[in-house]
mmCIF file of N, CA and C in Angstrom:
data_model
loop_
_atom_site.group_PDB
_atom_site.id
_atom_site.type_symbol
_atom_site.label_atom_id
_atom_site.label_comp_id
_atom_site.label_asym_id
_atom_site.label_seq_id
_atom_site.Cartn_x
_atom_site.Cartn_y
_atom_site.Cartn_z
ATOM 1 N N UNK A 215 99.390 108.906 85.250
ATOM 2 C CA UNK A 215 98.609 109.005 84.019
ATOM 3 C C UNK A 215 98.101 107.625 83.573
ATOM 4 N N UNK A 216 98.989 106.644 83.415
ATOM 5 C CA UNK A 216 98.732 105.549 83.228
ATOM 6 C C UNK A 216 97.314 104.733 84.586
ATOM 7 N N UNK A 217 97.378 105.293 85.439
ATOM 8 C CA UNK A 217 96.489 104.876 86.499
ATOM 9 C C UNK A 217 95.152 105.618 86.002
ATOM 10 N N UNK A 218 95.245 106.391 85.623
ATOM 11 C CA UNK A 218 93.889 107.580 85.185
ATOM 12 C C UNK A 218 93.074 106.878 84.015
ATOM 13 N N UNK A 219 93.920 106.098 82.901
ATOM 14 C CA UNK A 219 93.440 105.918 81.960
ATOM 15 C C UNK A 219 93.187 104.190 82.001
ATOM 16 N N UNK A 220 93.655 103.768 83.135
ATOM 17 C CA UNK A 220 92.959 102.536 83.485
ATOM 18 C C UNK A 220 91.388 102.599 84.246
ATOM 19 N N UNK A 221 91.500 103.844 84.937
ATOM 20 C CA UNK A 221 90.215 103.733 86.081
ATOM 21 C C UNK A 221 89.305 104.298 84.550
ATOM 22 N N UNK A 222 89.827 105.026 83.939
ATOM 23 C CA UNK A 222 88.407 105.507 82.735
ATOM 24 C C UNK A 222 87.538 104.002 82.155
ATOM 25 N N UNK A 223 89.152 103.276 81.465
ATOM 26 C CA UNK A 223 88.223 101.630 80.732
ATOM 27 C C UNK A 223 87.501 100.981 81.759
ATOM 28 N N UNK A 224 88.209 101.341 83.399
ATOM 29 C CA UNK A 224 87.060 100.410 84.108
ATOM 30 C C UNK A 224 85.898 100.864 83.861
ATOM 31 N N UNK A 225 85.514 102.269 84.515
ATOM 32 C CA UNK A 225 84.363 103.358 84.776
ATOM 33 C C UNK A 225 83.558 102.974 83.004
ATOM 34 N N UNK A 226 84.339 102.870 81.698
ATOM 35 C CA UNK A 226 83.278 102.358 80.928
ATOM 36 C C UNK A 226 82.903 100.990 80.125
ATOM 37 N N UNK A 227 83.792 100.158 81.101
ATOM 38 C CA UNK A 227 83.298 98.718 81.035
ATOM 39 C C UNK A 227 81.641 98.732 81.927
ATOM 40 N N UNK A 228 81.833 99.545 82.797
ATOM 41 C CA UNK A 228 81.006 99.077 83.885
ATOM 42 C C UNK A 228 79.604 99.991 83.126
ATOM 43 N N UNK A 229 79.995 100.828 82.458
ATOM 44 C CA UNK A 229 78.879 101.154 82.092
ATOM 45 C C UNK A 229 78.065 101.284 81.198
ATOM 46 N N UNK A 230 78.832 100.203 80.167
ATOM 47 C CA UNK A 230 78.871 99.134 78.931
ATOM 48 C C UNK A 230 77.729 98.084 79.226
ATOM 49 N N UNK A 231 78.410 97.827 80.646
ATOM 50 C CA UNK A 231 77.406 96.507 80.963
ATOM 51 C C UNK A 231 76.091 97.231 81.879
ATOM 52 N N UNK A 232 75.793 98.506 82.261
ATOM 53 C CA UNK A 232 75.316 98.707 83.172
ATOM 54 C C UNK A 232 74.145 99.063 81.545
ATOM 55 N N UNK A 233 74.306 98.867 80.900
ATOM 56 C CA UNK A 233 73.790 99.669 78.821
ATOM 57 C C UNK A 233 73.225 97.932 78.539
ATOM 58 N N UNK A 234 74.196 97.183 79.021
ATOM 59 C CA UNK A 234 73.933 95.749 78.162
ATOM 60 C C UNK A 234 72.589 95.306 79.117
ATOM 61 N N UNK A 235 72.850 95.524 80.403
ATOM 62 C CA UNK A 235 71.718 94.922 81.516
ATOM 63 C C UNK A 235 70.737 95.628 81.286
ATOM 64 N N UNK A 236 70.588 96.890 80.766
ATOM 65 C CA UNK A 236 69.523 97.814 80.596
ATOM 66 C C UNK A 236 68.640 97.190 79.306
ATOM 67 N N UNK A 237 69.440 96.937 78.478
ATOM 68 C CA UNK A 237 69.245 96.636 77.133
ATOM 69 C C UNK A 237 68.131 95.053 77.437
ATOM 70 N N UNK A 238 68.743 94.269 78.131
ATOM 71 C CA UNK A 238 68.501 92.561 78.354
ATOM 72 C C UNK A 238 67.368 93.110 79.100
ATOM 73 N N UNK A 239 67.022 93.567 79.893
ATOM 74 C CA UNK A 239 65.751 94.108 81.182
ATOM 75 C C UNK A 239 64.805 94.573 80.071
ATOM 76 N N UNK A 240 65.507 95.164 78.863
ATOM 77 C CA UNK A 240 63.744 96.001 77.983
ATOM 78 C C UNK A 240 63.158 95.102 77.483
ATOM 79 N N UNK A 241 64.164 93.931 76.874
ATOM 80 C CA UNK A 241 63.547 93.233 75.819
ATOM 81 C C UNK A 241 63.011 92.435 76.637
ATOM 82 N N UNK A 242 63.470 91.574 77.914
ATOM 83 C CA UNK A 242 62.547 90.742 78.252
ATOM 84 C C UNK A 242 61.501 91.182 79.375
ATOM 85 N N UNK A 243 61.209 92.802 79.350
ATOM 86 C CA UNK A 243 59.910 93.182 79.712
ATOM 87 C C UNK A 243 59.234 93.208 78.522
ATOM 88 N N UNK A 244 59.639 93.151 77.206
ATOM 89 C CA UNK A 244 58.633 93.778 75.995
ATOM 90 C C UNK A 244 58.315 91.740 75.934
ATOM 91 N N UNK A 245 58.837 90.967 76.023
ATOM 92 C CA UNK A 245 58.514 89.206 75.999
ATOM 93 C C UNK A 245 57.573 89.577 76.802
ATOM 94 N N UNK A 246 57.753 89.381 78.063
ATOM 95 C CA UNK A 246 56.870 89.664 79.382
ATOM 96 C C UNK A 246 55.864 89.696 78.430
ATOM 97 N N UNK A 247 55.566 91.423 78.094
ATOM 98 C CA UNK A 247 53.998 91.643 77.887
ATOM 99 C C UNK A 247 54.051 91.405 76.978
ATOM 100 N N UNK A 248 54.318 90.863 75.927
ATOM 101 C CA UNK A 248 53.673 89.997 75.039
ATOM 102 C C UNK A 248 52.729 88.884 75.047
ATOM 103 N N UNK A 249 53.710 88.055 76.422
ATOM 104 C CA UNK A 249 53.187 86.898 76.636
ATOM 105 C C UNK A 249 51.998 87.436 77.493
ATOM 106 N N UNK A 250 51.636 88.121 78.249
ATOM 107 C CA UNK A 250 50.437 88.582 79.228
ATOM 108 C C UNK A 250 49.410 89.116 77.996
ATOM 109 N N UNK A 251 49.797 89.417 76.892
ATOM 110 C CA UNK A 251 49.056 89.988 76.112
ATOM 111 C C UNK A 251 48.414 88.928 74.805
ATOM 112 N N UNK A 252 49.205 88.180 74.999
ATOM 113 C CA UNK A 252 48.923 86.518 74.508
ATOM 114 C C UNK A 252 48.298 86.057 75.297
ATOM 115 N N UNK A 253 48.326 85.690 76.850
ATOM 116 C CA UNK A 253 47.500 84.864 77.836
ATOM 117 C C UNK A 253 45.803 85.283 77.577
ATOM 118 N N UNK A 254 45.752 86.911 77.969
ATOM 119 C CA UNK A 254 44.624 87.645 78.040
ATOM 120 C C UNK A 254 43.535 87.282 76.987
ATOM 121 N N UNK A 255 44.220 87.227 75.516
ATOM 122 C CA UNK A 255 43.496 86.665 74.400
ATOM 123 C C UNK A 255 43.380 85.468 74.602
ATOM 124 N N UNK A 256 44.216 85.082 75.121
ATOM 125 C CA UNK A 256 43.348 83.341 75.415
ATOM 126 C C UNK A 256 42.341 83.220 76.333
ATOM 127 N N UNK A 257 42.491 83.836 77.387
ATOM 128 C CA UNK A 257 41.709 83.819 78.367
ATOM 129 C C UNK A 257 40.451 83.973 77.971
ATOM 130 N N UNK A 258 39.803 85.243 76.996
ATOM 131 C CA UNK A 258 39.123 86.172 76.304
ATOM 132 C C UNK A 258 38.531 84.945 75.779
ATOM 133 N N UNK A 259 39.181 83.618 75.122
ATOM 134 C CA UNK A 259 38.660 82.976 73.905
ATOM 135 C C UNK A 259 38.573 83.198 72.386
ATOM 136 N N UNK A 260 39.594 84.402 72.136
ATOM 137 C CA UNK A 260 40.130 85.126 70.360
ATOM 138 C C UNK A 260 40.414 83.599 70.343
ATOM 139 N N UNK A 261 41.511 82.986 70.627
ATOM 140 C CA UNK A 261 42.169 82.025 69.937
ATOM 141 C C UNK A 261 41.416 81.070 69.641
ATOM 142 N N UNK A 262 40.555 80.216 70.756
ATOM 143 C CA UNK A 262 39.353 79.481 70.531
ATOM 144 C C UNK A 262 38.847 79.624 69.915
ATOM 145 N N UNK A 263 38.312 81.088 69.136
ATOM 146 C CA UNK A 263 36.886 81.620 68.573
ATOM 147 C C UNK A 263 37.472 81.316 67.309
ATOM 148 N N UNK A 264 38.858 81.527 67.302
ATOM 149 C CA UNK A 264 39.666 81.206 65.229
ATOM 150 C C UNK A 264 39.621 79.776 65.314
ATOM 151 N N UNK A 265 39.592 79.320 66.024
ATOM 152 C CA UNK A 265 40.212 77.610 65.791
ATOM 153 C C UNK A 265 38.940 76.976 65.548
ATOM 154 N N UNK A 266 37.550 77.187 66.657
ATOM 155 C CA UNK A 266 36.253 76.969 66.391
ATOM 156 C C UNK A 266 35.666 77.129 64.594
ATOM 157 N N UNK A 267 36.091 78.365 64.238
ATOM 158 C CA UNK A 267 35.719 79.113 63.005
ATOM 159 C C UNK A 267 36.313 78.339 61.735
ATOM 160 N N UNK A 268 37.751 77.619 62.270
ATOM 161 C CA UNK A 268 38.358 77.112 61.181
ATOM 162 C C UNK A 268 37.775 75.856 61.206
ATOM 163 N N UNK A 269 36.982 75.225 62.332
ATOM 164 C CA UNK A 269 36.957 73.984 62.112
ATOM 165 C C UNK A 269 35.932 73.429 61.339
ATOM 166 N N UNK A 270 35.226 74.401 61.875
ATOM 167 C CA UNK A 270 33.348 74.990 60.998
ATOM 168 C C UNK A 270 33.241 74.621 59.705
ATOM 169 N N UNK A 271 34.455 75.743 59.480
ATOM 170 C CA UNK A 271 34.687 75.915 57.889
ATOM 171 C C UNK A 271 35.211 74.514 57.391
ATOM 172 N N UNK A 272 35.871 73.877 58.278
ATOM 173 C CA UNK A 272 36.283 72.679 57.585
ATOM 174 C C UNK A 272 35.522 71.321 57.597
ATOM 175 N N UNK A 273 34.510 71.479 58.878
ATOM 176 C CA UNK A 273 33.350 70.597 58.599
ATOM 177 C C UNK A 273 33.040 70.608 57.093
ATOM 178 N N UNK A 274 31.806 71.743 56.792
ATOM 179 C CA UNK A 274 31.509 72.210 56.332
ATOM 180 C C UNK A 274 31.873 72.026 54.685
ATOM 181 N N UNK A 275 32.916 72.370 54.219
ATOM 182 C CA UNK A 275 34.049 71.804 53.177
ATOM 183 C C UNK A 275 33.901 70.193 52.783
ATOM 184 N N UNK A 276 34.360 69.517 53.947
ATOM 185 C CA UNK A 276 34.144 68.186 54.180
ATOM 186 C C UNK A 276 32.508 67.713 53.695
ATOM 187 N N UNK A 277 31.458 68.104 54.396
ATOM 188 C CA UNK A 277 30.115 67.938 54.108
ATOM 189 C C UNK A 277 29.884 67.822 52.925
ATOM 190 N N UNK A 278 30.477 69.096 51.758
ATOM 191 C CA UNK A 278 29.525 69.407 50.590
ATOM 192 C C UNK A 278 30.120 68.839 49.773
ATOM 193 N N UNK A 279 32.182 68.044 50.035
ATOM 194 C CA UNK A 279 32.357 67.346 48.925
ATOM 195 C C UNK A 279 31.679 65.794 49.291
ATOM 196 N N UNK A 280 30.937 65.506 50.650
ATOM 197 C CA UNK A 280 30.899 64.375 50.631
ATOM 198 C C UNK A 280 29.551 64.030 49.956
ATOM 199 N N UNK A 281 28.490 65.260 49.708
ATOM 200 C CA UNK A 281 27.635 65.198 49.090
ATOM 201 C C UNK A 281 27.656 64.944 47.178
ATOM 202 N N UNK A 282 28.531 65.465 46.865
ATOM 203 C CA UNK A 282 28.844 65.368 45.607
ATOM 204 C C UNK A 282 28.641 64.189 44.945
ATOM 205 N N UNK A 283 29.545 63.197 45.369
ATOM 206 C CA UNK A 283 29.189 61.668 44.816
ATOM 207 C C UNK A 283 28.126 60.739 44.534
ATOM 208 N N UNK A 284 27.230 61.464 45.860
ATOM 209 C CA UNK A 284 25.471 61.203 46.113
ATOM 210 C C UNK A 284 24.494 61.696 44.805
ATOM 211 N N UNK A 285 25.065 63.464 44.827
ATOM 212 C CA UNK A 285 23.926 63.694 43.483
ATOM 213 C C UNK A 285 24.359 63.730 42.176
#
């Protein structure tokens, strides 16, 4: 009896960890495509196209207070 109820804690250690490895494999497939889903937008130029847009805007900003002092 005592042998029976050792092979059970093995049988669910092993399948504790066989839950934990399953668990570690999802999340760093869901990283994975994140990051492929991050690359793609870069690739695309989204990220460029915000950073371009912000800089515009900040020319721009810059320009009309530098005009101020003038008129």
């Amino acid at each position: 009896m005592h042998g029976t109820l050792r092979q059970k804690t093995k049988t669910g250690s092993v399948r504790s960890r066989v839950e934990s490895d399953a668990k570690r494999k999802i999340a760093c497939c869901a990283t994975y495509q994140a990051n492929i889903l991050f690359n793609s937008l870069n690739l695309i130029g989204f990220v460029g196209r915000i950073r371009r847009y912000r800089r515009i805007r900040h020319k721009h900003r810059h320009f009309v207070t530098s005009l101020k002092p003038a008129s």
